[in-house]
mmCIF file of C-alpha atoms in Angstrom:
data_model
loop_
_atom_site.group_PDB
_atom_site.id
_atom_site.type_symbol
_atom_site.label_atom_id
_atom_site.label_comp_id
_atom_site.label_asym_id
_atom_site.label_seq_id
_atom_site.Cartn_x
_atom_site.Cartn_y
_atom_site.Cartn_z
ATOM 1 C CA UNK A 61 -4.542 49.257 3.911
ATOM 2 C CA UNK A 62 -3.912 45.595 3.690
ATOM 3 C CA UNK A 63 -6.455 43.364 1.968
ATOM 4 C CA UNK A 64 -7.802 39.997 3.379
ATOM 5 C CA UNK A 65 -5.733 38.066 0.673
ATOM 6 C CA UNK A 66 -2.628 40.047 1.618
ATOM 7 C CA UNK A 67 -3.095 39.217 5.257
ATOM 8 C CA UNK A 68 -3.388 35.428 4.715
ATOM 9 C CA UNK A 69 -0.176 33.619 5.465
ATOM 10 C CA UNK A 70 1.570 31.313 2.711
ATOM 11 C CA UNK A 71 0.866 28.503 5.123
ATOM 12 C CA UNK A 72 -2.915 29.176 5.079
ATOM 13 C CA UNK A 73 -2.981 29.523 1.464
ATOM 14 C CA UNK A 74 -1.093 26.270 0.965
ATOM 15 C CA UNK A 75 -3.450 24.419 3.366
ATOM 16 C CA UNK A 76 -6.531 25.868 1.533
ATOM 17 C CA UNK A 77 -5.077 24.551 -1.763
ATOM 18 C CA UNK A 78 -4.557 21.079 -0.177
ATOM 19 C CA UNK A 79 -7.921 20.940 1.325
ATOM 20 C CA UNK A 80 -9.375 22.026 -2.354
ATOM 21 C CA UNK A 81 -7.573 19.143 -3.986
ATOM 22 C CA UNK A 82 -8.630 16.732 -1.336
ATOM 23 C CA UNK A 83 -12.262 17.870 -1.532
ATOM 24 C CA UNK A 84 -12.502 17.712 -5.370
ATOM 25 C CA UNK A 85 -10.777 14.290 -5.259
ATOM 26 C CA UNK A 86 -13.074 12.925 -2.763
ATOM 27 C CA UNK A 87 -16.222 14.181 -4.563
ATOM 28 C CA UNK A 88 -14.813 12.443 -7.846
ATOM 29 C CA UNK A 89 -14.069 9.293 -6.042
ATOM 30 C CA UNK A 90 -17.480 9.044 -4.189
ATOM 31 C CA UNK A 91 -19.191 8.773 -7.766
ATOM 32 C CA UNK A 92 -17.766 5.226 -7.651
ATOM 33 C CA UNK A 93 -19.122 4.277 -4.201
ATOM 34 C CA UNK A 94 -21.128 1.406 -5.553
ATOM 35 C CA UNK A 95 -18.204 -0.001 -7.255
ATOM 36 C CA UNK A 96 -16.268 0.312 -4.203
ATOM 37 C CA UNK A 97 -18.614 -1.735 -2.033
ATOM 38 C CA UNK A 98 -18.987 -4.563 -4.630
ATOM 39 C CA UNK A 99 -15.289 -4.590 -5.468
ATOM 40 C CA UNK A 100 -14.710 -4.996 -1.606
ATOM 41 C CA UNK A 101 -16.868 -8.173 -1.441
ATOM 42 C CA UNK A 102 -15.332 -9.558 -4.696
ATOM 43 C CA UNK A 103 -11.782 -8.854 -3.325
ATOM 44 C CA UNK A 104 -12.460 -11.438 -0.567
ATOM 45 C CA UNK A 105 -13.831 -14.251 -2.772
ATOM 46 C CA UNK A 106 -10.305 -15.765 -3.300
ATOM 47 C CA UNK A 107 -10.065 -16.391 0.441
ATOM 48 C CA UNK A 108 -12.411 -19.461 -0.266
ATOM 49 C CA UNK A 109 -9.823 -21.061 -2.297
ATOM 50 C CA UNK A 110 -7.289 -20.182 0.159
ATOM 51 C CA UNK A 111 -9.171 -21.910 2.958
ATOM 52 C CA UNK A 112 -9.603 -25.157 0.860
ATOM 53 C CA UNK A 113 -5.968 -25.136 -0.256
ATOM 54 C CA UNK A 114 -4.307 -24.552 3.154
ATOM 55 C CA UNK A 115 -6.771 -26.931 4.861
ATOM 56 C CA UNK A 116 -5.517 -29.660 2.516
ATOM 57 C CA UNK A 117 -1.822 -28.700 3.237
ATOM 58 C CA UNK A 118 -2.306 -28.699 7.014
ATOM 59 C CA UNK A 119 -4.438 -31.997 6.752
ATOM 60 C CA UNK A 120 -1.542 -33.655 4.936
ATOM 61 C CA UNK A 121 1.073 -32.556 7.567
ATOM 62 C CA UNK A 122 -1.069 -33.279 10.666
ATOM 63 C CA UNK A 123 0.352 -35.793 13.282
ATOM 64 C CA UNK A 124 -1.800 -37.400 15.843
ATOM 65 C CA UNK A 125 -1.622 -35.323 19.086
ATOM 66 C CA UNK A 126 0.398 -32.394 17.717
ATOM 67 C CA UNK A 127 -0.770 -28.909 16.542
ATOM 68 C CA UNK A 128 0.449 -28.564 13.072
ATOM 69 C CA UNK A 129 2.266 -25.391 12.324
ATOM 70 C CA UNK A 130 3.866 -24.170 8.987
ATOM 71 C CA UNK A 131 6.240 -21.343 9.003
ATOM 72 C CA UNK A 132 4.970 -20.376 12.384
ATOM 73 C CA UNK A 133 1.440 -20.331 11.401
ATOM 74 C CA UNK A 134 -1.442 -22.408 12.362
ATOM 75 C CA UNK A 135 -4.274 -23.276 9.913
ATOM 76 C CA UNK A 136 -6.452 -20.602 11.403
ATOM 77 C CA UNK A 137 -3.698 -18.113 11.601
ATOM 78 C CA UNK A 138 -3.119 -18.677 7.899
ATOM 79 C CA UNK A 139 -6.633 -17.758 6.829
ATOM 80 C CA UNK A 140 -6.578 -14.811 9.317
ATOM 81 C CA UNK A 141 -3.291 -13.816 7.703
ATOM 82 C CA UNK A 142 -4.950 -13.618 4.191
ATOM 83 C CA UNK A 143 -7.854 -11.638 5.609
ATOM 84 C CA UNK A 144 -5.332 -9.056 7.114
ATOM 85 C CA UNK A 145 -3.225 -8.915 4.001
ATOM 86 C CA UNK A 146 -6.129 -7.903 2.024
ATOM 87 C CA UNK A 147 -6.755 -5.028 4.157
ATOM 88 C CA UNK A 148 -3.169 -4.058 3.941
ATOM 89 C CA UNK A 149 -2.957 -4.420 0.146
ATOM 90 C CA UNK A 150 -6.096 -2.224 -0.065
ATOM 91 C CA UNK A 151 -4.026 0.563 1.659
ATOM 92 C CA UNK A 152 -0.841 0.028 -0.164
ATOM 93 C CA UNK A 153 -1.896 -0.612 -3.712
ATOM 94 C CA UNK A 154 -1.724 2.227 -6.209
ATOM 95 C CA UNK A 155 -3.376 1.194 -9.428
ATOM 96 C CA UNK A 156 -2.430 3.374 -12.355
ATOM 97 C CA UNK A 157 0.050 5.627 -10.483
ATOM 98 C CA UNK A 158 3.239 4.693 -12.252
ATOM 99 C CA UNK A 159 1.779 4.380 -15.715
ATOM 100 C CA UNK A 160 -0.214 7.692 -15.095
ATOM 101 C CA UNK A 161 3.015 9.639 -14.216
ATOM 102 C CA UNK A 162 5.085 8.218 -17.103
ATOM 103 C CA UNK A 163 2.009 8.989 -19.581
ATOM 104 C CA UNK A 164 1.783 12.509 -18.332
ATOM 105 C CA UNK A 165 5.590 12.916 -18.897
ATOM 106 C CA UNK A 166 5.372 11.334 -22.402
ATOM 107 C CA UNK A 167 2.365 13.282 -23.541
ATOM 108 C CA UNK A 168 3.554 16.592 -21.981
ATOM 109 C CA UNK A 169 0.755 16.965 -19.656
ATOM 110 C CA UNK A 170 3.277 17.370 -16.812
ATOM 111 C CA UNK A 171 3.908 20.866 -18.131
ATOM 112 C CA UNK A 172 0.922 22.257 -16.071
ATOM 113 C CA UNK A 173 2.521 21.293 -13.073
ATOM 114 C CA UNK A 174 5.643 23.505 -13.986
ATOM 115 C CA UNK A 175 3.755 26.649 -14.800
ATOM 116 C CA UNK A 176 1.267 26.310 -11.820
ATOM 117 C CA UNK A 177 2.158 26.689 -8.028
ATOM 118 C CA UNK A 178 1.136 23.055 -7.477
ATOM 119 C CA UNK A 179 3.570 20.188 -6.741
ATOM 120 C CA UNK A 180 3.129 17.096 -8.780
ATOM 121 C CA UNK A 181 3.987 14.614 -6.095
ATOM 122 C CA UNK A 182 1.918 16.446 -3.412
ATOM 123 C CA UNK A 183 -1.175 16.582 -5.752
ATOM 124 C CA UNK A 184 -0.888 12.920 -6.593
ATOM 125 C CA UNK A 185 -0.593 12.007 -2.940
ATOM 126 C CA UNK A 186 -3.438 14.119 -1.897
ATOM 127 C CA UNK A 187 -5.579 12.481 -4.772
ATOM 128 C CA UNK A 188 -4.616 9.039 -3.498
ATOM 129 C CA UNK A 189 -5.564 10.026 0.164
ATOM 130 C CA UNK A 190 -8.892 11.071 -0.978
ATOM 131 C CA UNK A 191 -9.293 7.898 -2.829
ATOM 132 C CA UNK A 192 -8.534 5.713 0.296
ATOM 133 C CA UNK A 193 -10.769 7.823 2.393
ATOM 134 C CA UNK A 194 -13.591 7.422 -0.121
ATOM 135 C CA UNK A 195 -12.885 3.707 -0.428
ATOM 136 C CA UNK A 196 -12.903 2.948 3.270
ATOM 137 C CA UNK A 197 -15.885 5.132 4.045
ATOM 138 C CA UNK A 198 -17.874 3.072 1.737
ATOM 139 C CA UNK A 199 -16.286 -0.270 2.052
ATOM 140 C CA UNK A 200 -16.195 -0.415 5.843
ATOM 141 C CA UNK A 201 -19.524 -2.310 5.982
ATOM 142 C CA UNK A 202 -18.311 -5.091 3.585
ATOM 143 C CA UNK A 203 -15.068 -5.439 5.514
ATOM 144 C CA UNK A 204 -17.072 -5.783 8.799
ATOM 145 C CA UNK A 205 -19.445 -8.241 7.231
ATOM 146 C CA UNK A 206 -16.541 -10.525 5.976
ATOM 147 C CA UNK A 207 -14.584 -10.291 9.197
ATOM 148 C CA UNK A 208 -17.831 -10.990 11.435
ATOM 149 C CA UNK A 209 -18.362 -14.229 9.181
ATOM 150 C CA UNK A 210 -14.750 -15.164 9.527
ATOM 151 C CA UNK A 211 -14.455 -14.274 13.220
ATOM 152 C CA UNK A 212 -13.815 -17.917 14.173
ATOM 153 C CA UNK A 213 -10.367 -17.876 12.458
ATOM 154 C CA UNK A 214 -9.056 -15.298 14.981
ATOM 155 C CA UNK A 215 -8.632 -17.881 17.675
ATOM 156 C CA UNK A 216 -6.416 -15.757 19.830
ATOM 157 C CA UNK A 217 -8.965 -12.986 19.873
ATOM 158 C CA UNK A 218 -8.305 -9.307 19.099
ATOM 159 C CA UNK A 219 -4.926 -7.886 19.871
ATOM 160 C CA UNK A 220 -4.467 -5.326 22.757
ATOM 161 C CA UNK A 221 -4.627 -1.384 22.160
ATOM 162 C CA UNK A 222 -0.926 -1.175 21.624
ATOM 163 C CA UNK A 223 -0.762 -3.920 18.786
ATOM 164 C CA UNK A 224 -3.900 -2.164 17.174
ATOM 165 C CA UNK A 225 -2.056 1.232 17.182
ATOM 166 C CA UNK A 226 1.228 -0.267 15.693
ATOM 167 C CA UNK A 227 -1.019 -2.043 13.169
ATOM 168 C CA UNK A 228 -2.678 1.290 12.160
ATOM 169 C CA UNK A 229 0.782 2.727 11.869
ATOM 170 C CA UNK A 230 1.958 -0.054 9.629
ATOM 171 C CA UNK A 231 -0.993 0.594 7.238
ATOM 172 C CA UNK A 232 -0.436 4.374 7.135
ATOM 173 C CA UNK A 233 3.418 3.701 6.390
ATOM 174 C CA UNK A 234 2.464 0.994 3.983
ATOM 175 C CA UNK A 235 0.362 3.325 1.955
ATOM 176 C CA UNK A 236 3.224 5.872 1.806
ATOM 177 C CA UNK A 237 5.732 3.146 0.861
ATOM 178 C CA UNK A 238 3.398 1.985 -1.899
ATOM 179 C CA UNK A 239 2.679 5.455 -3.105
ATOM 180 C CA UNK A 240 6.489 6.434 -3.329
ATOM 181 C CA UNK A 241 7.694 3.091 -4.676
ATOM 182 C CA UNK A 242 5.226 3.256 -7.552
ATOM 183 C CA UNK A 243 5.897 7.140 -7.953
ATOM 184 C CA UNK A 244 9.528 6.449 -8.302
ATOM 185 C CA UNK A 245 8.889 3.895 -11.093
ATOM 186 C CA UNK A 246 6.614 6.451 -12.866
ATOM 187 C CA UNK A 247 9.237 9.186 -12.686
ATOM 188 C CA UNK A 248 11.755 7.042 -14.533
ATOM 189 C CA UNK A 249 9.531 8.166 -17.471
ATOM 190 C CA UNK A 250 11.736 11.294 -17.446
ATOM 191 C CA UNK A 251 14.522 8.964 -18.683
ATOM 192 C CA UNK A 252 12.662 6.291 -20.629
ATOM 193 C CA UNK A 253 9.430 6.990 -22.387
ATOM 194 C CA UNK A 254 7.984 3.561 -21.655
ATOM 195 C CA UNK A 255 8.027 2.115 -18.019
ATOM 196 C CA UNK A 256 5.379 -0.700 -18.518
ATOM 197 C CA UNK A 257 7.963 -3.471 -18.562
ATOM 198 C CA UNK A 258 9.603 -2.023 -15.258
ATOM 199 C CA UNK A 259 6.216 -1.804 -13.731
ATOM 200 C CA UNK A 260 5.425 -5.453 -14.659
ATOM 201 C CA UNK A 261 8.717 -6.561 -13.049
ATOM 202 C CA UNK A 262 8.011 -4.598 -9.996
ATOM 203 C CA UNK A 263 4.425 -6.021 -9.665
ATOM 204 C CA UNK A 264 5.717 -9.520 -10.218
ATOM 205 C CA UNK A 265 8.195 -9.227 -7.311
ATOM 206 C CA UNK A 266 5.608 -7.332 -5.119
ATOM 207 C CA UNK A 267 3.193 -10.137 -5.572
ATOM 208 C CA UNK A 268 5.551 -12.936 -4.360
ATOM 209 C CA UNK A 269 7.808 -10.954 -1.991
ATOM 210 C CA UNK A 270 5.420 -8.668 -0.132
ATOM 211 C CA UNK A 271 3.595 -11.576 1.524
ATOM 212 C CA UNK A 272 0.600 -11.151 -0.483
ATOM 213 C CA UNK A 273 0.687 -14.657 -1.891
ATOM 214 C CA UNK A 274 1.957 -16.304 1.211
ATOM 215 C CA UNK A 275 3.896 -15.368 4.423
ATOM 216 C CA UNK A 276 7.465 -14.670 3.570
ATOM 217 C CA UNK A 277 8.507 -16.875 6.637
ATOM 218 C CA UNK A 278 7.530 -19.725 4.348
ATOM 219 C CA UNK A 279 10.559 -18.981 2.156
ATOM 220 C CA UNK A 280 13.861 -20.881 2.435
ATOM 221 C CA UNK A 281 16.156 -19.302 4.920
ATOM 222 C CA UNK A 282 18.661 -18.418 2.054
ATOM 223 C CA UNK A 283 16.168 -16.217 0.531
ATOM 224 C CA UNK A 284 14.082 -15.076 3.439
ATOM 225 C CA UNK A 285 16.977 -13.018 5.059
ATOM 226 C CA UNK A 286 17.265 -10.969 1.767
ATOM 227 C CA UNK A 287 13.556 -10.515 1.367
ATOM 228 C CA UNK A 288 13.199 -9.167 4.906
ATOM 229 C CA UNK A 289 15.670 -6.406 4.030
ATOM 230 C CA UNK A 290 13.407 -5.092 1.200
ATOM 231 C CA UNK A 291 10.468 -2.459 1.801
ATOM 232 C CA UNK A 292 8.125 -4.794 -0.169
ATOM 233 C CA UNK A 293 7.247 -6.813 3.107
ATOM 234 C CA UNK A 294 5.710 -3.684 4.619
ATOM 235 C CA UNK A 295 3.117 -3.747 1.919
ATOM 236 C CA UNK A 296 1.405 -6.827 3.038
ATOM 237 C CA UNK A 297 3.392 -9.321 5.318
ATOM 238 C CA UNK A 298 4.407 -6.951 8.126
ATOM 239 C CA UNK A 299 0.930 -5.424 8.938
ATOM 240 C CA UNK A 300 -0.681 -8.845 9.195
ATOM 241 C CA UNK A 301 2.273 -10.280 11.180
ATOM 242 C CA UNK A 302 1.971 -7.302 13.618
ATOM 243 C CA UNK A 303 -1.853 -7.892 13.999
ATOM 244 C CA UNK A 304 -1.480 -11.649 14.491
ATOM 245 C CA UNK A 305 1.451 -11.166 17.042
ATOM 246 C CA UNK A 306 4.110 -12.841 14.868
ATOM 247 C CA UNK A 307 6.400 -10.008 15.501
ATOM 248 C CA UNK A 308 8.125 -10.302 18.893
ATOM 249 C CA UNK A 309 7.318 -7.402 21.297
ATOM 250 C CA UNK A 310 10.971 -6.553 21.705
ATOM 251 C CA UNK A 311 11.496 -6.134 18.000
ATOM 252 C CA UNK A 312 8.319 -4.344 17.170
ATOM 253 C CA UNK A 313 9.663 -0.807 17.855
ATOM 254 C CA UNK A 314 12.733 -1.445 15.867
ATOM 255 C CA UNK A 315 10.643 -2.770 12.921
ATOM 256 C CA UNK A 316 8.489 0.290 12.900
ATOM 257 C CA UNK A 317 11.569 2.521 12.905
ATOM 258 C CA UNK A 318 12.900 0.716 9.873
ATOM 259 C CA UNK A 319 9.828 1.012 7.986
ATOM 260 C CA UNK A 320 9.544 4.750 8.856
ATOM 261 C CA UNK A 321 13.221 4.954 7.639
ATOM 262 C CA UNK A 322 12.093 3.437 4.313
ATOM 263 C CA UNK A 323 9.362 5.905 4.017
ATOM 264 C CA UNK A 324 11.796 8.827 4.419
ATOM 265 C CA UNK A 325 14.203 7.231 1.986
ATOM 266 C CA UNK A 326 11.703 6.868 -0.734
ATOM 267 C CA UNK A 327 10.377 10.192 -0.258
ATOM 268 C CA UNK A 328 13.965 11.641 -0.765
ATOM 269 C CA UNK A 329 14.450 9.423 -3.931
ATOM 270 C CA UNK A 330 11.307 10.780 -5.376
ATOM 271 C CA UNK A 331 12.059 14.339 -4.778
ATOM 272 C CA UNK A 332 15.537 13.944 -6.239
ATOM 273 C CA UNK A 333 14.348 12.073 -9.250
ATOM 274 C CA UNK A 334 11.625 14.748 -9.777
ATOM 275 C CA UNK A 335 13.984 17.656 -9.372
ATOM 276 C CA UNK A 336 16.465 16.138 -11.829
ATOM 277 C CA UNK A 337 13.878 14.967 -14.322
ATOM 278 C CA UNK A 338 12.247 18.636 -14.441
ATOM 279 C CA UNK A 339 15.578 19.933 -15.215
ATOM 280 C CA UNK A 340 16.141 17.323 -18.174
ATOM 281 C CA UNK A 341 12.472 17.608 -19.472
ATOM 282 C CA UNK A 342 11.927 19.370 -22.743
ATOM 283 C CA UNK A 343 8.383 20.171 -24.238
ATOM 284 C CA UNK A 344 7.926 21.204 -27.770
ATOM 285 C CA UNK A 345 4.554 22.130 -29.609
ATOM 286 C CA UNK A 346 1.205 23.526 -28.510
#
């Protein structure tokens, strides 16, 4: 006679495991709901500086009778751009992921993933999914408040449903690109004990080349073409450009496919690195 456990399929068991990880992670993250709400409001404070800065820049460039644009952006577009990039960065940022993986490798904590039927990358990804779900379930009201107060900067109104769907897709894929990029840096810990210097270099390039600091269309043409080839633009610039209609409709589908290609490529890179890293890993002591 077969028992209930024996009749459960491996897929069902795996789904139950994934749900358990997500549920526990959600409960842990919701402990910090007050911090999430306050942190969201504080996240938008630098926008005040940006408004004054770009107001001065556009005023200095203004010509009588002409609408001033800079890199394809008007003043109101620029402020709206920074608001949207903050939403995108909230999806794609992965604080502590790389250093956490490297620390687990260095301290030997990663051994538990070798003796338990739980995949390290899957476990960490589910934990980050739970973190984002908990964050946005709490931070939605602060986001709505800030966007309501700044609604006058969206002078062209809200985009049509197709653009909204594309924007949502860019946020999800930006989350995956951010996760697997930082996971790849952390997995370098199998070969180097310390990855903090590599992480610092990555954060520096990400800050300037992802579009978080300014739209990458402001870069000189000699540099912009190269930056457009990197996956970093999908962390901040691309979602905002899609939302604001800066991506021509005939190029939007192609750009989304390229972004999806980067997601698949980075997943393969992480899987190969983890498999090779585990083979060369050695643990000693108790």
